[in-house]
Amino acid sequence: MKASLLLLLACTAVLAVGTRADTPEEPKALVQKFQELAQKATTMAKDAFTRVQESKVAQQARQWLVDNTQLVKEQLVWLKEQLAELWKKTPTK
């Protein structure tokens, strides 16, 4: 869930709770209701993020990165070996 959507939900919660506060004696209830709604929005955002992280596509992407990182490391080792051999064959003056 994007941060802008979370902000929109929080603002909507504030407006909704504000319209329900009919008397000046309700500021504590208003704050409590807002905190509850903010907690729910936070929980929903965390759950959505967790589901995305655990998805099959995310797992495949992580595995692709791991596989390709190892390939790049192997190619760098090979290149280093080739340069070392070339360095040994270079005549000195």
N, CA and C atoms as an extended XYZ file, in Angstrom:
279
Properties=species:S:1:pos:R:3:atomname:S:1:resname:S:1:resid:I:1 pbc="F F F"
N         0.849       -1.158        0.000 N   MET     1
C         0.000        0.000        0.000 CA  MET     1
C         0.903        1.232        0.000 C   MET     1
N         0.597        2.155       -0.840 N   LYS     2
C         1.423        3.357       -0.938 CA  LYS     2
C         1.193        4.271        0.255 C   LYS     2
N         2.217        5.059        0.554 N   ALA     3
C         2.135        5.987        1.679 CA  ALA     3
C         1.038        7.021        1.446 C   ALA     3
N         0.849        7.434        0.191 N   SER     4
C        -0.187        8.430       -0.093 CA  SER     4
C        -1.578        7.872        0.193 C   SER     4
N        -1.765        6.587       -0.070 N   LEU     5
C        -3.057        5.967        0.216 CA  LEU     5
C        -3.268        5.874        1.720 C   LEU     5
N        -2.205        5.564        2.449 N   LEU     6
C        -2.294        5.507        3.904 CA  LEU     6
C        -2.634        6.883        4.468 C   LEU     6
N        -2.016        7.923        3.936 N   LEU     7
C        -2.313        9.287        4.363 CA  LEU     7
C        -3.763        9.650        4.053 C   LEU     7
N        -4.231        9.258        2.894 N   LEU     8
C        -5.620        9.518        2.514 CA  LEU     8
C        -6.581        8.823        3.480 C   LEU     8
N        -6.270        7.583        3.848 N   LEU     9
C        -7.115        6.868        4.805 CA  LEU     9
C        -7.116        7.567        6.163 C   LEU     9
N        -5.968        8.046        6.597 N   ALA    10
C        -5.883        8.739        7.883 CA  ALA    10
C        -6.695       10.029        7.849 C   ALA    10
N        -6.577       10.787        6.769 N   CYS    11
C        -7.340       12.036        6.649 CA  CYS    11
C        -8.841       11.757        6.616 C   CYS    11
N        -9.227       10.722        5.911 N   THR    12
C       -10.637       10.344        5.858 CA  THR    12
C       -11.141        9.958        7.241 C   THR    12
N       -10.309        9.240        7.984 N   ALA    13
C       -10.690        8.850        9.344 CA  ALA    13
C       -10.875       10.073       10.228 C   ALA    13
N        -9.974       11.033       10.099 N   VAL    14
C       -10.091       12.260       10.892 CA  VAL    14
C       -11.384       12.989       10.551 C   VAL    14
N       -11.683       13.117        9.282 N   LEU    15
C       -12.915       13.800        8.877 CA  LEU    15
C       -14.154       13.047        9.354 C   LEU    15
N       -14.119       11.728        9.241 N   ALA    16
C       -15.278       10.933        9.655 CA  ALA    16
C       -15.502       11.040       11.151 C   ALA    16
N       -14.439       10.967       11.905 N   VAL    17
C       -14.572       11.069       13.357 CA  VAL    17
C       -14.968       12.486       13.740 C   VAL    17
N       -14.426       13.471       13.047 N   GLY    18
C       -14.748       14.866       13.338 CA  GLY    18
C       -16.216       15.174       13.139 C   GLY    18
N       -16.827       14.562       12.170 N   THR    19
C       -18.242       14.816       11.929 CA  THR    19
C       -19.111       14.173       12.997 C   THR    19
N       -18.580       13.173       13.687 N   ARG    20
C       -19.346       12.489       14.734 CA  ARG    20
C       -19.207       13.175       16.090 C   ARG    20
N       -18.237       14.082       16.228 N   ALA    21
C       -18.034       14.765       17.515 CA  ALA    21
C       -19.021       15.919       17.623 C   ALA    21
N       -20.114       15.659       18.306 N   ASP    22
C       -21.173       16.656       18.389 CA  ASP    22
C       -20.983       17.632       19.539 C   ASP    22
N       -20.383       17.186       20.620 N   THR    23
C       -20.243       18.056       21.790 CA  THR    23
C       -18.760       18.274       22.087 C   THR    23
N       -18.424       19.390       22.775 N   PRO    24
C       -17.029       19.655       23.094 CA  PRO    24
C       -16.461       18.685       24.130 C   PRO    24
N       -17.284       17.844       24.730 N   GLU    25
C       -16.819       16.902       25.737 CA  GLU    25
C       -16.248       15.626       25.123 C   GLU    25
N       -16.218       15.526       23.820 N   GLU    26
C       -15.802       14.300       23.163 CA  GLU    26
C       -14.374       14.312       22.588 C   GLU    26
N       -13.455       15.226       22.951 N   PRO    27
C       -12.141       15.196       22.319 CA  PRO    27
C       -11.355       13.922       22.628 C   PRO    27
N       -11.505       13.378       23.835 N   LYS    28
C       -10.789       12.141       24.164 CA  LYS    28
C       -11.301       10.986       23.317 C   LYS    28
N       -12.603       10.937       23.151 N   ALA    29
C       -13.186        9.881       22.322 CA  ALA    29
C       -12.747       10.043       20.872 C   ALA    29
N       -12.651       11.280       20.427 N   LEU    30
C       -12.208       11.563       19.066 CA  LEU    30
C       -10.773       11.086       18.861 C   LEU    30
N        -9.910       11.407       19.810 N   VAL    31
C        -8.504       10.989       19.719 CA  VAL    31
C        -8.411        9.474       19.752 C   VAL    31
N        -9.165        8.851       20.634 N   GLN    32
C        -9.138        7.399       20.744 CA  GLN    32
C        -9.619        6.745       19.449 C   GLN    32
N       -10.696        7.267       18.888 N   LYS    33
C       -11.232        6.707       17.639 CA  LYS    33
C       -10.226        6.870       16.500 C   LYS    33
N        -9.577        8.040       16.436 N   PHE    34
C        -8.573        8.266       15.405 CA  PHE    34
C        -7.407        7.293       15.567 C   PHE    34
N        -6.968        7.080       16.812 N   GLN    35
C        -5.867        6.149       17.053 CA  GLN    35
C        -6.242        4.734       16.632 C   GLN    35
N        -7.472        4.338       16.906 N   GLU    36
C        -7.936        3.010       16.496 CA  GLU    36
C        -7.929        2.876       14.976 C   GLU    36
N        -8.444        3.898       14.300 N   LEU    37
C        -8.486        3.852       12.839 CA  LEU    37
C        -7.081        3.885       12.242 C   LEU    37
N        -6.187        4.681       12.827 N   ALA    38
C        -4.800        4.720       12.347 CA  ALA    38
C        -4.131        3.369       12.555 C   ALA    38
N        -4.404        2.721       13.671 N   GLN    39
C        -3.830        1.396       13.938 CA  GLN    39
C        -4.339        0.376       12.929 C   GLN    39
N        -5.631        0.442       12.619 N   LYS    40
C        -6.193       -0.470       11.615 CA  LYS    40
C        -5.547       -0.248       10.259 C   LYS    40
N        -5.372        1.011        9.866 N   ALA    41
C        -4.752        1.313        8.577 CA  ALA    41
C        -3.311        0.825        8.546 C   ALA    41
N        -2.594        0.997        9.643 N   THR    42
C        -1.212        0.525        9.721 CA  THR    42
C        -1.154       -0.989        9.610 C   THR    42
N        -2.034       -1.665       10.303 N   THR    43
C        -2.078       -3.124       10.248 CA  THR    43
C        -2.391       -3.607        8.837 C   THR    43
N        -3.341       -2.950        8.182 N   MET    44
C        -3.682       -3.329        6.805 CA  MET    44
C        -2.489       -3.132        5.879 C   MET    44
N        -1.776       -2.028        6.035 N   ALA    45
C        -0.614       -1.757        5.187 CA  ALA    45
C         0.479       -2.800        5.419 C   ALA    45
N         0.722       -3.139        6.677 N   LYS    46
C         1.736       -4.159        6.990 CA  LYS    46
C         1.343       -5.512        6.411 C   LYS    46
N         0.076       -5.874        6.533 N   ASP    47
C        -0.395       -7.148        5.992 CA  ASP    47
C        -0.228       -7.202        4.475 C   ASP    47
N        -0.581       -6.106        3.806 N   ALA    48
C        -0.437       -6.065        2.350 CA  ALA    48
C         1.032       -6.181        1.952 C   ALA    48
N         1.907       -5.493        2.664 N   PHE    49
C         3.334       -5.555        2.368 CA  PHE    49
C         3.867       -6.967        2.592 C   PHE    49
N         3.427       -7.621        3.660 N   THR    50
C         3.859       -8.989        3.946 CA  THR    50
C         3.400       -9.940        2.851 C   THR    50
N         2.152       -9.782        2.399 N   ARG    51
C         1.652      -10.643        1.319 CA  ARG    51
C         2.450      -10.462        0.042 C   ARG    51
N         2.827       -9.231       -0.257 N   VAL    52
C         3.631       -8.979       -1.454 CA  VAL    52
C         4.995       -9.630       -1.316 C   VAL    52
N         5.608       -9.501       -0.135 N   GLN    53
C         6.923      -10.098        0.092 CA  GLN    53
C         6.881      -11.613       -0.025 C   GLN    53
N         5.802      -12.223        0.420 N   GLU    54
C         5.689      -13.675        0.422 CA  GLU    54
C         5.149      -14.225       -0.894 C   GLU    54
N         4.791      -13.380       -1.819 N   SER    55
C         4.195      -13.850       -3.062 CA  SER    55
C         5.202      -14.640       -3.890 C   SER    55
N         4.698      -15.448       -4.759 N   LYS    56
C         5.529      -16.298       -5.626 CA  LYS    56
C         6.412      -15.435       -6.519 C   LYS    56
N         5.884      -14.361       -7.038 N   VAL    57
C         6.658      -13.479       -7.913 CA  VAL    57
C         7.834      -12.871       -7.153 C   VAL    57
N         7.594      -12.427       -5.927 N   ALA    58
C         8.676      -11.842       -5.128 CA  ALA    58
C         9.740      -12.886       -4.821 C   ALA    58
N         9.320      -14.099       -4.525 N   GLN    59
C        10.286      -15.164       -4.260 CA  GLN    59
C        11.115      -15.462       -5.503 C   GLN    59
N        10.468      -15.484       -6.656 N   GLN    60
C        11.198      -15.731       -7.904 CA  GLN    60
C        12.175      -14.596       -8.199 C   GLN    60
N        11.780      -13.368       -7.935 N   ALA    61
C        12.662      -12.226       -8.167 CA  ALA    61
C        13.883      -12.299       -7.254 C   ALA    61
N        13.663      -12.634       -5.982 N   ARG    62
C        14.802      -12.768       -5.063 CA  ARG    62
C        15.736      -13.877       -5.517 C   ARG    62
N        15.176      -15.002       -5.951 N   GLN    63
C        16.006      -16.115       -6.416 CA  GLN    63
C        16.784      -15.722       -7.665 C   GLN    63
N        16.159      -14.981       -8.566 N   TRP    64
C        16.841      -14.516       -9.773 CA  TRP    64
C        18.027      -13.635       -9.400 C   TRP    64
N        17.832      -12.744       -8.440 N   LEU    65
C        18.933      -11.891       -7.993 CA  LEU    65
C        20.067      -12.704       -7.383 C   LEU    65
N        19.717      -13.676       -6.572 N   VAL    66
C        20.739      -14.532       -5.952 CA  VAL    66
C        21.504      -15.297       -7.025 C   VAL    66
N        20.781      -15.884       -7.975 N   ASP    67
C        21.430      -16.657       -9.048 CA  ASP    67
C        22.350      -15.785       -9.887 C   ASP    67
N        21.889      -14.622      -10.264 N   ASN    68
C        22.699      -13.757      -11.121 CA  ASN    68
C        23.864      -13.134      -10.379 C   ASN    68
N        23.718      -12.898       -9.090 N   THR    69
C        24.829      -12.376       -8.304 CA  THR    69
C        25.963      -13.387       -8.292 C   THR    69
N        25.617      -14.644       -8.132 N   GLN    70
C        26.642      -15.686       -8.129 CA  GLN    70
C        27.310      -15.768       -9.505 C   GLN    70
N        26.553      -15.641      -10.560 N   LEU    71
C        27.118      -15.684      -11.910 CA  LEU    71
C        28.096      -14.534      -12.128 C   LEU    71
N        27.744      -13.353      -11.690 N   VAL    72
C        28.634      -12.198      -11.828 CA  VAL    72
C        29.918      -12.419      -11.035 C   VAL    72
N        29.805      -12.955       -9.839 N   LYS    73
C        30.997      -13.246       -9.038 CA  LYS    73
C        31.907      -14.241       -9.759 C   LYS    73
N        31.313      -15.280      -10.336 N   GLU    74
C        32.090      -16.275      -11.065 CA  GLU    74
C        32.791      -15.655      -12.272 C   GLU    74
N        32.096      -14.775      -12.976 N   GLN    75
C        32.708      -14.124      -14.135 CA  GLN    75
C        33.840      -13.199      -13.720 C   GLN    75
N        33.708      -12.530      -12.578 N   LEU    76
C        34.785      -11.675      -12.087 CA  LEU    76
C        36.021      -12.486      -11.705 C   LEU    76
N        35.799      -13.651      -11.107 N   VAL    77
C        36.923      -14.532      -10.768 CA  VAL    77
C        37.628      -14.976      -12.042 C   VAL    77
N        36.865      -15.365      -13.037 N   TRP    78
C        37.446      -15.790      -14.311 CA  TRP    78
C        38.234      -14.653      -14.956 C   TRP    78
N        37.684      -13.464      -14.960 N   LEU    79
C        38.354      -12.307      -15.541 CA  LEU    79
C        39.657      -12.011      -14.795 C   LEU    79
N        39.623      -12.109      -13.496 N   LYS    80
C        40.820      -11.885      -12.694 CA  LYS    80
C        41.908      -12.904      -13.048 C   LYS    80
N        41.508      -14.154      -13.217 N   GLU    81
C        42.469      -15.193      -13.601 CA  GLU    81
C        43.060      -14.908      -14.978 C   GLU    81
N        42.216      -14.483      -15.901 N   GLN    82
C        42.696      -14.183      -17.256 CA  GLN    82
C        43.669      -13.011      -17.247 C   GLN    82
N        43.351      -11.993      -16.475 N   LEU    83
C        44.252      -10.841      -16.390 CA  LEU    83
C        45.568      -11.213      -15.717 C   LEU    83
N        45.506      -12.098      -14.729 N   ALA    84
C        46.736      -12.547      -14.074 CA  ALA    84
C        47.621      -13.297      -15.061 C   ALA    84
N        47.039      -14.147      -15.877 N   GLU    85
C        47.802      -14.881      -16.907 CA  GLU    85
C        48.391      -13.918      -17.927 C   GLU    85
N        47.601      -12.951      -18.347 N   LEU    86
C        48.078      -11.965      -19.316 CA  LEU    86
C        49.214      -11.154      -18.712 C   LEU    86
N        49.111      -10.836      -17.459 N   TRP    87
C        50.151      -10.068      -16.772 CA  TRP    87
C        51.467      -10.844      -16.715 C   TRP    87
N        51.360      -12.170      -16.503 N   LYS    88
C        52.552      -13.018      -16.461 CA  LYS    88
C        53.223      -13.096      -17.842 C   LYS    88
N        52.446      -13.067      -18.911 N   LYS    89
C        52.980      -13.192      -20.262 CA  LYS    89
C        53.521      -11.879      -20.812 C   LYS    89
N        53.214      -10.765      -20.177 N   THR    90
C        53.662       -9.456      -20.664 CA  THR    90
C        55.168       -9.342      -20.393 C   THR    90
N        55.976       -9.044      -21.457 N   PRO    91
C        57.411       -8.932      -21.251 CA  PRO    91
C        57.742       -7.647      -20.474 C   PRO    91
N        58.732       -7.758      -19.621 N   THR    92
C        59.184       -6.594      -18.867 CA  THR    92
C        60.351       -5.969      -19.585 C   THR    92
N        60.535       -4.674      -19.440 N   LYS    93
C        61.633       -3.966      -20.132 CA  LYS    93
C        62.854       -3.919      -19.298 C   LYS    93
